[in-house]
CSV table of C-alpha atoms in Angstrom, one decimal:
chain,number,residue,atom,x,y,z
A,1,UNK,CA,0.0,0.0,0.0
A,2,UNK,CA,1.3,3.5,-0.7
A,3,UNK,CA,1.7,4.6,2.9
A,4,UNK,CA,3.3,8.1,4.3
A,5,UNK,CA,6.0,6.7,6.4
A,6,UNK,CA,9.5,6.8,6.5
A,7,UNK,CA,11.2,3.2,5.7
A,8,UNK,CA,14.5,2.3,5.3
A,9,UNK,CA,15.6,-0.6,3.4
A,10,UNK,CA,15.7,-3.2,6.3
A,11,UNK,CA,11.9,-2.7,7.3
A,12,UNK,CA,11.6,-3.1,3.3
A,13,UNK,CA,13.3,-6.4,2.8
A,14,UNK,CA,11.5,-7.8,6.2
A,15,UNK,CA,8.5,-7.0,4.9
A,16,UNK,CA,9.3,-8.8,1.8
A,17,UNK,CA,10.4,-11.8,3.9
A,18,UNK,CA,6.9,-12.2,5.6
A,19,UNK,CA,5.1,-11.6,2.2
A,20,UNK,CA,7.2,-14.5,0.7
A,21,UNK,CA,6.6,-16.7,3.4
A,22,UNK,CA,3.1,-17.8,3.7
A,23,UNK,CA,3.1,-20.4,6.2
A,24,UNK,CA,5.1,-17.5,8.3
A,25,UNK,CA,2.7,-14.8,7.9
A,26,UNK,CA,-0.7,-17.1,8.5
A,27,UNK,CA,0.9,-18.7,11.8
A,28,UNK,CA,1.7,-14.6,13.1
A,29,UNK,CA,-1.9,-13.8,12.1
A,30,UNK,CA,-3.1,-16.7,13.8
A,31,UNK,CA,-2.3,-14.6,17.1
A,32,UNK,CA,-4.4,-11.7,15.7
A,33,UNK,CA,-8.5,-11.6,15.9
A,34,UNK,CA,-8.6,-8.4,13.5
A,35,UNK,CA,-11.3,-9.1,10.5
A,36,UNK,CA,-12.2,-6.2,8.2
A,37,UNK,CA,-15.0,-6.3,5.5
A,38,UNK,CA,-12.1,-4.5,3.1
A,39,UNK,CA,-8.9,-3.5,2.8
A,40,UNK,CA,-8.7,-0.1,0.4
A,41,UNK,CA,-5.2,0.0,-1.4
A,42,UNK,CA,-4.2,3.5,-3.0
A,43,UNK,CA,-1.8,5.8,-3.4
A,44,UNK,CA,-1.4,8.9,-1.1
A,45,UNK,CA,-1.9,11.9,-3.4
A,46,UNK,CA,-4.8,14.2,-3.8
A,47,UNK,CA,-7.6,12.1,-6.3
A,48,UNK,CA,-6.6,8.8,-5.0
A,49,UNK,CA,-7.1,9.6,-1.8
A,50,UNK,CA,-10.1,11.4,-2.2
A,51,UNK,CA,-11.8,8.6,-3.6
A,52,UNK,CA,-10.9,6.1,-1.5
A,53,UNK,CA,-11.7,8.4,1.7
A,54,UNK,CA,-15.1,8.8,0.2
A,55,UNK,CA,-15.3,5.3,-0.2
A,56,UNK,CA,-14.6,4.4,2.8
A,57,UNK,CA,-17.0,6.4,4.3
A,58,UNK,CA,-20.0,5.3,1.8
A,59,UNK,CA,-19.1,1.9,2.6
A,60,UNK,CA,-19.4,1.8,6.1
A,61,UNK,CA,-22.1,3.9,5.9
A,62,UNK,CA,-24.3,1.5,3.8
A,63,UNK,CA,-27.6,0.6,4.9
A,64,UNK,CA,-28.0,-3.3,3.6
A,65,UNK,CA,-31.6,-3.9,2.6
A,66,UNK,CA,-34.0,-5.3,4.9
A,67,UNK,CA,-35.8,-7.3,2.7
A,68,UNK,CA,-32.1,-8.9,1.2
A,69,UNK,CA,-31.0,-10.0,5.1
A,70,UNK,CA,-34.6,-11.4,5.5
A,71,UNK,CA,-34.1,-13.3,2.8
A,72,UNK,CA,-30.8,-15.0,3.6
A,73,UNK,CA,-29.0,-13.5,0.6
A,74,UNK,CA,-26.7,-11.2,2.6
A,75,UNK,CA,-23.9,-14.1,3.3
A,76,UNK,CA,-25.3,-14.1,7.0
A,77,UNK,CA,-24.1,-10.0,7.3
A,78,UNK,CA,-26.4,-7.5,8.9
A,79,UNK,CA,-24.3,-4.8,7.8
A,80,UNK,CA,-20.4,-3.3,6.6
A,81,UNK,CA,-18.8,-3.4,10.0
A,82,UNK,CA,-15.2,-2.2,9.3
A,83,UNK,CA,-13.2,-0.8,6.6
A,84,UNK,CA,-9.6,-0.7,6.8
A,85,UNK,CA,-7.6,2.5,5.6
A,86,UNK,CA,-4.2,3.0,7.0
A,87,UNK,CA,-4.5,6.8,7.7
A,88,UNK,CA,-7.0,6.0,10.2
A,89,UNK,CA,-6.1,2.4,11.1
A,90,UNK,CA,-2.1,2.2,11.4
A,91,UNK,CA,-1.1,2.2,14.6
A,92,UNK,CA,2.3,4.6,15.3
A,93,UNK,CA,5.2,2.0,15.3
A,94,UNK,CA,8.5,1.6,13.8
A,95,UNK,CA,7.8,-2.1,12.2
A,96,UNK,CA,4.8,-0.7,9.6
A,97,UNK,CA,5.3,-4.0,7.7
A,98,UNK,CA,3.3,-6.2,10.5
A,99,UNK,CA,-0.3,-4.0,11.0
A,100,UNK,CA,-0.4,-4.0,7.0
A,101,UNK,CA,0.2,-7.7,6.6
A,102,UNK,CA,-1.9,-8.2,9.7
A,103,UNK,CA,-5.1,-6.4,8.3
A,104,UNK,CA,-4.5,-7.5,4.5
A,105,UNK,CA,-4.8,-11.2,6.4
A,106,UNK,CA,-7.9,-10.1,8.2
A,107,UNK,CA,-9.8,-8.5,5.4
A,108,UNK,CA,-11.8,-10.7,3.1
A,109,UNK,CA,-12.0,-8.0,0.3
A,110,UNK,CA,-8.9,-5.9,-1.2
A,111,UNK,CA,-10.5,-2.9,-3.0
A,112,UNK,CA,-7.5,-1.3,-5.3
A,113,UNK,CA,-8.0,2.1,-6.6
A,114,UNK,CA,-6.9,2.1,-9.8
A,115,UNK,CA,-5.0,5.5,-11.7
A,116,UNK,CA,-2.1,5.6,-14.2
A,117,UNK,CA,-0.2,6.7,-10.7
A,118,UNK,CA,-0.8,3.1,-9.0
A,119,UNK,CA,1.6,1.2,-11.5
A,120,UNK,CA,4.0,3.5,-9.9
A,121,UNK,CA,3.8,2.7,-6.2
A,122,UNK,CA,5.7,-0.9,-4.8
A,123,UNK,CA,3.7,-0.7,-1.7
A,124,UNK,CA,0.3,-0.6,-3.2
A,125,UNK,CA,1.8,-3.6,-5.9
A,126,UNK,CA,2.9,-5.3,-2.7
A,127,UNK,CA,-0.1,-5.1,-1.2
A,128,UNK,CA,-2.2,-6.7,-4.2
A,129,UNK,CA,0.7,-9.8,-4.8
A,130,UNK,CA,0.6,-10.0,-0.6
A,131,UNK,CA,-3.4,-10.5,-0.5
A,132,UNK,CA,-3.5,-13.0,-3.5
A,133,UNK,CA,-0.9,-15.1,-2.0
A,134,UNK,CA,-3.4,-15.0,1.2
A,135,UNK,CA,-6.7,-14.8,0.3
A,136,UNK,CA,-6.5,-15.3,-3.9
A,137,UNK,CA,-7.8,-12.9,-6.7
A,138,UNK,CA,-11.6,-13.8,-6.2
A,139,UNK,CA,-11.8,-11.2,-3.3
A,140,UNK,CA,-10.0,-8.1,-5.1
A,141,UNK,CA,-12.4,-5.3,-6.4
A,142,UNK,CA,-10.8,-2.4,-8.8
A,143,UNK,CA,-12.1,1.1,-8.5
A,144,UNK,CA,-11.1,2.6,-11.9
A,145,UNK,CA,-10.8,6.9,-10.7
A,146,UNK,CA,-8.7,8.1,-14.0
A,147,UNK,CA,-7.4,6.9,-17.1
A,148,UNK,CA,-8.1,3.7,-19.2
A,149,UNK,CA,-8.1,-0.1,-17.8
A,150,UNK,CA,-4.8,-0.8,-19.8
A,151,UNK,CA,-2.9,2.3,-18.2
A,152,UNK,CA,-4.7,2.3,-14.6
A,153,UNK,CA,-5.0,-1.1,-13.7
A,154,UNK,CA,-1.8,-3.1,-12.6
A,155,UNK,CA,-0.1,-6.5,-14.7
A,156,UNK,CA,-0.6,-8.3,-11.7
A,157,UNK,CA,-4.8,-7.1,-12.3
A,158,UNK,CA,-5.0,-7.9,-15.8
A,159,UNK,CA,-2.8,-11.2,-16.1
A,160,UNK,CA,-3.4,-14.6,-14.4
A,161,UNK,CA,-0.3,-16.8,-14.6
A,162,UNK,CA,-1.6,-20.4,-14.7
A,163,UNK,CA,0.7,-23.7,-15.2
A,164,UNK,CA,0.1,-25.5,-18.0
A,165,UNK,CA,0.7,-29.1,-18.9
A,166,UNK,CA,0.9,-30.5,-22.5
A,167,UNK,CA,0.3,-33.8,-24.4
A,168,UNK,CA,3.9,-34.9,-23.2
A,169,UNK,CA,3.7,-33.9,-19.8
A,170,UNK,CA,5.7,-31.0,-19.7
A,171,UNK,CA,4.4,-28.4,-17.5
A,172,UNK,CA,4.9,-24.6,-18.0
A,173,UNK,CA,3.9,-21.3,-17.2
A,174,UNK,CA,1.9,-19.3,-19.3
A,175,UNK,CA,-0.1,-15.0,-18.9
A,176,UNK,CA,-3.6,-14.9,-19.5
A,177,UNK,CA,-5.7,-12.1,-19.4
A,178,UNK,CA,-8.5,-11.5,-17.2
A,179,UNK,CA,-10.9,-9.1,-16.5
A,180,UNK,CA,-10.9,-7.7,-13.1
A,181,UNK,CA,-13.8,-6.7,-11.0
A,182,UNK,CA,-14.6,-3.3,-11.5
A,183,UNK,CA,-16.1,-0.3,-10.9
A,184,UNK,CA,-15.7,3.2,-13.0
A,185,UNK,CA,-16.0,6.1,-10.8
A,186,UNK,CA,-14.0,8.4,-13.3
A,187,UNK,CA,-15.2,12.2,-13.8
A,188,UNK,CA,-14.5,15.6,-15.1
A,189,UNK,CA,-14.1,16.6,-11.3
A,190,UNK,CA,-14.9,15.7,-7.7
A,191,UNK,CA,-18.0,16.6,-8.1
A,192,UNK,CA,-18.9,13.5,-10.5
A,193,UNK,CA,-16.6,11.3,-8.7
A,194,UNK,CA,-18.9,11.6,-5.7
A,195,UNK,CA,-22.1,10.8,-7.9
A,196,UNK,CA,-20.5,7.9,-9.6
A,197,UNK,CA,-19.2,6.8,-6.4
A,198,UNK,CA,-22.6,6.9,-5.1
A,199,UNK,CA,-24.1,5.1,-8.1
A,200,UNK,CA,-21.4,2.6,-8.5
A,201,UNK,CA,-21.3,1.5,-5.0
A,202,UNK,CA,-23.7,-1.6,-5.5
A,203,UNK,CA,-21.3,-3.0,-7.8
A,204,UNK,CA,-18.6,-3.1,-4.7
A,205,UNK,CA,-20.8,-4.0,-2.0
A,206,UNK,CA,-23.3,-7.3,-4.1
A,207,UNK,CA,-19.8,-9.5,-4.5
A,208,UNK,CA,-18.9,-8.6,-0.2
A,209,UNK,CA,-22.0,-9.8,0.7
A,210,UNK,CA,-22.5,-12.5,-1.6
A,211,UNK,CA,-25.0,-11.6,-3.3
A,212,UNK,CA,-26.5,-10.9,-6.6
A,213,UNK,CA,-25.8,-7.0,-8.0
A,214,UNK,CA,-29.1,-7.1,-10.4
A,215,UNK,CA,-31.1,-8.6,-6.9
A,216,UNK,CA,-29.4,-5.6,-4.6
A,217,UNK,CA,-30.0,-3.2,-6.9
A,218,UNK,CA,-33.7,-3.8,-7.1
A,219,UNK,CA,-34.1,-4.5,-3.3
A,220,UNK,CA,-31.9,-1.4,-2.5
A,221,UNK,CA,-34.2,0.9,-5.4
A,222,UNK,CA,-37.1,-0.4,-3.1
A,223,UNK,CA,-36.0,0.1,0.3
A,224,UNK,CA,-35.0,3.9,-1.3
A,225,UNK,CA,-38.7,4.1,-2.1
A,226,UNK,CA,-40.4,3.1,1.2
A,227,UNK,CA,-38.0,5.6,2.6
A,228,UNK,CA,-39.1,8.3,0.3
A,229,UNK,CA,-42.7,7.3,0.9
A,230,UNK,CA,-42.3,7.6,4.8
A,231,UNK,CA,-40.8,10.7,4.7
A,232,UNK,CA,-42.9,12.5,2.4
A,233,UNK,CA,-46.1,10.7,4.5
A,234,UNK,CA,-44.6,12.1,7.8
A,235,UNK,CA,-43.8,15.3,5.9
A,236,UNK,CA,-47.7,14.9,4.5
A,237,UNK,CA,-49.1,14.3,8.5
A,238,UNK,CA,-47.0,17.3,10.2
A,239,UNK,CA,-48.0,19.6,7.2
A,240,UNK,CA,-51.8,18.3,8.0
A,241,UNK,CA,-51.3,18.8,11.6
A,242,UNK,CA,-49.8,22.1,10.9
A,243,UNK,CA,-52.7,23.3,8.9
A,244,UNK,CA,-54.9,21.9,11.4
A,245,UNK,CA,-53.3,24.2,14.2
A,246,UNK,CA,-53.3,27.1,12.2
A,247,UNK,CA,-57.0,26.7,11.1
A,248,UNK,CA,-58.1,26.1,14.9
A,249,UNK,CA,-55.9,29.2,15.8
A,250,UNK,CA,-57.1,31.6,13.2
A,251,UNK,CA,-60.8,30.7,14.3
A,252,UNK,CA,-59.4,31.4,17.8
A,253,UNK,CA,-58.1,34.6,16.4
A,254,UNK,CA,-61.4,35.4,14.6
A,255,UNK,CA,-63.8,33.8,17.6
A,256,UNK,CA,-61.7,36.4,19.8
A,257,UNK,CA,-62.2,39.6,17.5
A,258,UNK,CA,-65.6,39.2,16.6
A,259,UNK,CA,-66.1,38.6,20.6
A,260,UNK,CA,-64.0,42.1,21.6
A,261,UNK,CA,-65.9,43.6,18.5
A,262,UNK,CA,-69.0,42.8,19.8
A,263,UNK,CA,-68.4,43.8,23.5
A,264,UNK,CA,-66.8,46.9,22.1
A,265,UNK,CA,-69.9,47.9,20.4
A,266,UNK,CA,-71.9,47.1,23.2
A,267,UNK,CA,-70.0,49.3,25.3
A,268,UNK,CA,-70.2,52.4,22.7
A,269,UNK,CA,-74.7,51.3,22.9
A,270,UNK,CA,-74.2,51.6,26.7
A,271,UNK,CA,-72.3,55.0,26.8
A,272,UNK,CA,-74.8,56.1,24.2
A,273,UNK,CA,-77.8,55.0,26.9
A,274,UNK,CA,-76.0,57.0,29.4
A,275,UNK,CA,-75.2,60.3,27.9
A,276,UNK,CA,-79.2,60.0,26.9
A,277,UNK,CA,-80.3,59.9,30.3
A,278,UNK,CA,-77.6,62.5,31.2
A,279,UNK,CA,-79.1,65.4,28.2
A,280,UNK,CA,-82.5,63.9,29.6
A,281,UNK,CA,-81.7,65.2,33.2
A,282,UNK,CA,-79.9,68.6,31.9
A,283,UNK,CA,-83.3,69.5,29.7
A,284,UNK,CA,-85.3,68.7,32.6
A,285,UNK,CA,-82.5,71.4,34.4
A,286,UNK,CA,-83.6,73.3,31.9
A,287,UNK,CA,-80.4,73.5,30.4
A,288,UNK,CA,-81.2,72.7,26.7
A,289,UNK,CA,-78.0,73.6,24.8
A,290,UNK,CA,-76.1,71.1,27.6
A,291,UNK,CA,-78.8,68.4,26.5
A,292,UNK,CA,-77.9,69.1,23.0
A,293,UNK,CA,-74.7,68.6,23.2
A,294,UNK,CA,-74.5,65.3,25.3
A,295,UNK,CA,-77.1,64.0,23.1
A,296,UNK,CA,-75.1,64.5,19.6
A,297,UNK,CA,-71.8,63.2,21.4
A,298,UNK,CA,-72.8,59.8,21.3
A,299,UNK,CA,-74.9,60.1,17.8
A,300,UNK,CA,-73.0,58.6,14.5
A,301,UNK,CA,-73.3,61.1,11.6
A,302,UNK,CA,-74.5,57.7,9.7
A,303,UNK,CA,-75.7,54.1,10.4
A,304,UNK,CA,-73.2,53.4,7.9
A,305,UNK,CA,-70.2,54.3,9.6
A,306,UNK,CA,-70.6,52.9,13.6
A,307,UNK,CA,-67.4,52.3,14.1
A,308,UNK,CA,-67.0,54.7,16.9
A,309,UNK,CA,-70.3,55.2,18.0
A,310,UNK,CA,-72.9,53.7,18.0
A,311,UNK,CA,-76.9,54.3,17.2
A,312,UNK,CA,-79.3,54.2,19.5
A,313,UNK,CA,-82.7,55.5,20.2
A,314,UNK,CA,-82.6,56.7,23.2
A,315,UNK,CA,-79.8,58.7,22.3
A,316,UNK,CA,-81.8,60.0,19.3
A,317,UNK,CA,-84.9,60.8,21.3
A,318,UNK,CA,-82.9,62.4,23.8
A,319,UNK,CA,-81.6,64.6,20.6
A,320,UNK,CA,-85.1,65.5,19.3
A,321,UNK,CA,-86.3,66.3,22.6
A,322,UNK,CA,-83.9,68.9,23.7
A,323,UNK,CA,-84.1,70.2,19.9
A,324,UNK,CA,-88.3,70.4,20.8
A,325,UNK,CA,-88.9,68.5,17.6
A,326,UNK,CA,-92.2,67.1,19.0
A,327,UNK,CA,-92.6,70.1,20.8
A,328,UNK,CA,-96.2,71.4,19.5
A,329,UNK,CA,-96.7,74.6,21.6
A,330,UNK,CA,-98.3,73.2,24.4
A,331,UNK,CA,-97.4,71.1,27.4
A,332,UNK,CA,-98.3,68.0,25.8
A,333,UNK,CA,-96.2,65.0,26.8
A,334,UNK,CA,-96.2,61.3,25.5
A,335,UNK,CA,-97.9,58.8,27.6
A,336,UNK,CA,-95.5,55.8,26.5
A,337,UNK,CA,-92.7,55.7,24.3
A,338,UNK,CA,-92.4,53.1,21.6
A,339,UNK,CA,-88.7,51.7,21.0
A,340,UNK,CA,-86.8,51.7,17.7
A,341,UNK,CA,-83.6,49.8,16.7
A,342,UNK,CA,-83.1,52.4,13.5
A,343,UNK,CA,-85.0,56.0,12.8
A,344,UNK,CA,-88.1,55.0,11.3
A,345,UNK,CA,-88.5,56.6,7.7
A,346,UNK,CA,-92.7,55.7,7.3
A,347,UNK,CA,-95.3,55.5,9.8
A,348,UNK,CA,-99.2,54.4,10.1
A,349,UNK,CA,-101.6,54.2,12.5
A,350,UNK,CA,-104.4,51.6,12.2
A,351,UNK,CA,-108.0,53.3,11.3
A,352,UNK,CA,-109.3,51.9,14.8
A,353,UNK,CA,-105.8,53.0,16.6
A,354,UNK,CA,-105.4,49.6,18.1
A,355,UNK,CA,-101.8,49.1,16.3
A,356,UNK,CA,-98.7,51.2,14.3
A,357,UNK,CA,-97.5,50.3,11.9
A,358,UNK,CA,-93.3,51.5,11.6
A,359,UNK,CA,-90.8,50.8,8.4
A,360,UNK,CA,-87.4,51.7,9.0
A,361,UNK,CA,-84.3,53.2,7.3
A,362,UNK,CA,-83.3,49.5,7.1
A,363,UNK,CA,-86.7,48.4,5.5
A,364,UNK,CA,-87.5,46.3,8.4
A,365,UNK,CA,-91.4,46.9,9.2
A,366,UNK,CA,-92.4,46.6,12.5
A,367,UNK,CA,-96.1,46.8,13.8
A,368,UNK,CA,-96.8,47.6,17.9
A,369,UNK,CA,-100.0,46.7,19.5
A,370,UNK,CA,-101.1,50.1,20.9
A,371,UNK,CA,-103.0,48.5,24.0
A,372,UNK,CA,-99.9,46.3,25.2
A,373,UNK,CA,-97.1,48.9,23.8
């Protein structure tokens, strides 16, 4: 793996000893009970290390569908426990070659990200020859970041060296090419690569658990859609509850202003009832102009426009009075006085003057019964 340490060539050549030696390298992991879902190999500059920080964090953050562990198609995992990355899992020491052999024995993936720069890296080489020796080449995933296949990916990717006996007997070695497991992740800029990392993903995590990528993708597509349907129902229920609330609080609202509208008419009829009797008292005082005066106070100049005061007939007969509208020369007075809600604009009196008839400004008509009035 392309690490940012300091080595000298001692540390290199013992690490090359334990990679050599198999039996050497199982027996010291045999002490160790680390076991990572994947190792990510990369080189340490910018991209690279982008991508496979990315990754890493996708990985472990990936949310196996219910439905796929239900089924038993999920290789018996629940979830990606651990990821191993050296910048966050190498422990400070001086011999750097045993925590990398160590987890690259504990890992049951190696994911390889794959640039034109990896070809030039030992460690990261070193890494994918020192996993196939241990594990084999079925467990190695290639994320392709930059370039093409036949620059990015490794030899030791791309060619298979298989022994090969012929019709005599002879054995020998012989390259063949195969294809590796892959994902393409490349883009014009970070921006894509995140997108295509998220998109690709499925292709990394259907051969870790086991499972088919077709079959993932479908049950992952449908677990995204029940999530989308809760969310936008529990969006759905607090917008309805929110509309409720509002709706009960603006009837509140409106239930409370018609109520203080209402009392604060009621209070401008009342102070109109009062300042009636009051001119009633000061005419009585004879002290007309006064009367006057405190009568018109509480009169609106239309029934239009009440807004501030507020009609009433007392208030108006109190007016008329002190003006001596019914005032026909002589000291007549009314026996009873018949109540009006608005001034009355027609009147008629029954040929046998047992009722009166009244219509109003307001076109109500109103009949009295002269013997119970």
């Amino acid at each position: 793996m392309c690490v940012n340490f300091r080595h000298n060539n001692t540390q290199a050549l013992c690490y090359l000893k334990i990679i050599n030696n198999k039996d050497e390298v199982e027996t010291h992991m045999n002490l160790e009970n680390v076991k990572y879902d994947a190792f990510i190999s990369y080189r340490h500059c910018e991209l690279d290390k982008f991508v496979a920080v990315n990754l890493h964090k996708q990985l472990e953050a990936f949310k196996i569908p219910k439905s796929l562990i239900k089924a038993g198609k999920t290789n018996g995992k629940t979830k990606i426990e651990r990821v191993f990355r050296d910048q966050d899992e190498l422990p400070l020491t001086n011999n750097l070659a045993d925590p990398i052999t160590r987890a690259l024995q504990g890992s049951e993936f190696l994911i390889v990200i794959c640039s034109p720069r990896l070809k030039e890296s030992k460690w990261c080489l070193t890494e994918i020859e020192t996993f196939i020796s241990m594990h084999g080449r079925d467990h190695i995933l290639a994320v392709l970041i930059e370039g093409e296949p036949v620059d990015s990916f490794p030899e030791i990717l791309r060619f298979e060296e298989r022994v090969i006996t012929d019709e005599y007997g002879y054995t020998r070695l012989e390259k063949f090419e195969v294809e590796p497991l892959a994902a393409d992740v490349r883009g014009q800029n970070k921006s894509e690569i995140l997108k295509k990392i998220k998109s690709e993903l499925l292709r990394l995590v259907a051969p870790m658990l086991n499972c088919n990528y077709d079959d993932l993708k479908m049950r992952h597509k449908e677990a995204r859609q029940k999530k989308i349907l809760r969310i936008s129902f529990a969006i759905s229920l607090v917008c309805l509850i929110f509309t409720a609330i509002s709706t009960t609080m603006a009837l509140t609202i409106h239930k409370q202003a018609n109520t203080i509208e209402e009392q604060y008419h009621t209070a401008l009829k009342n102070q109109a009832i009062s300042h009636a009797s009051i001119s009633q008292t000061l005419l009585k005082k004879e002290d007309r102009m006064a009367a006057i005066a405190v009568a018109r106070m509480v009169l609106p100049d239309s029934l239009d426009n009440q807004t501030e005061k507020a009609y009433t007939p007392a208030a108006e007969f109190a007016l008329s009075d002190s003006l001596a509208i019914y005032n026909n020369g002589e000291n007549n007075f009314p026996i009873r006085t018949l109540e009006q809600n608005s001034p009355i604009s027609f009147m008629k009196v029954a040929p046998d003057e047992t009722s009166i008839t009244t219509v109003d400004k307001n076109s109500i008509i109103t009949i009295y019964d002269v013997a119970s009035a």
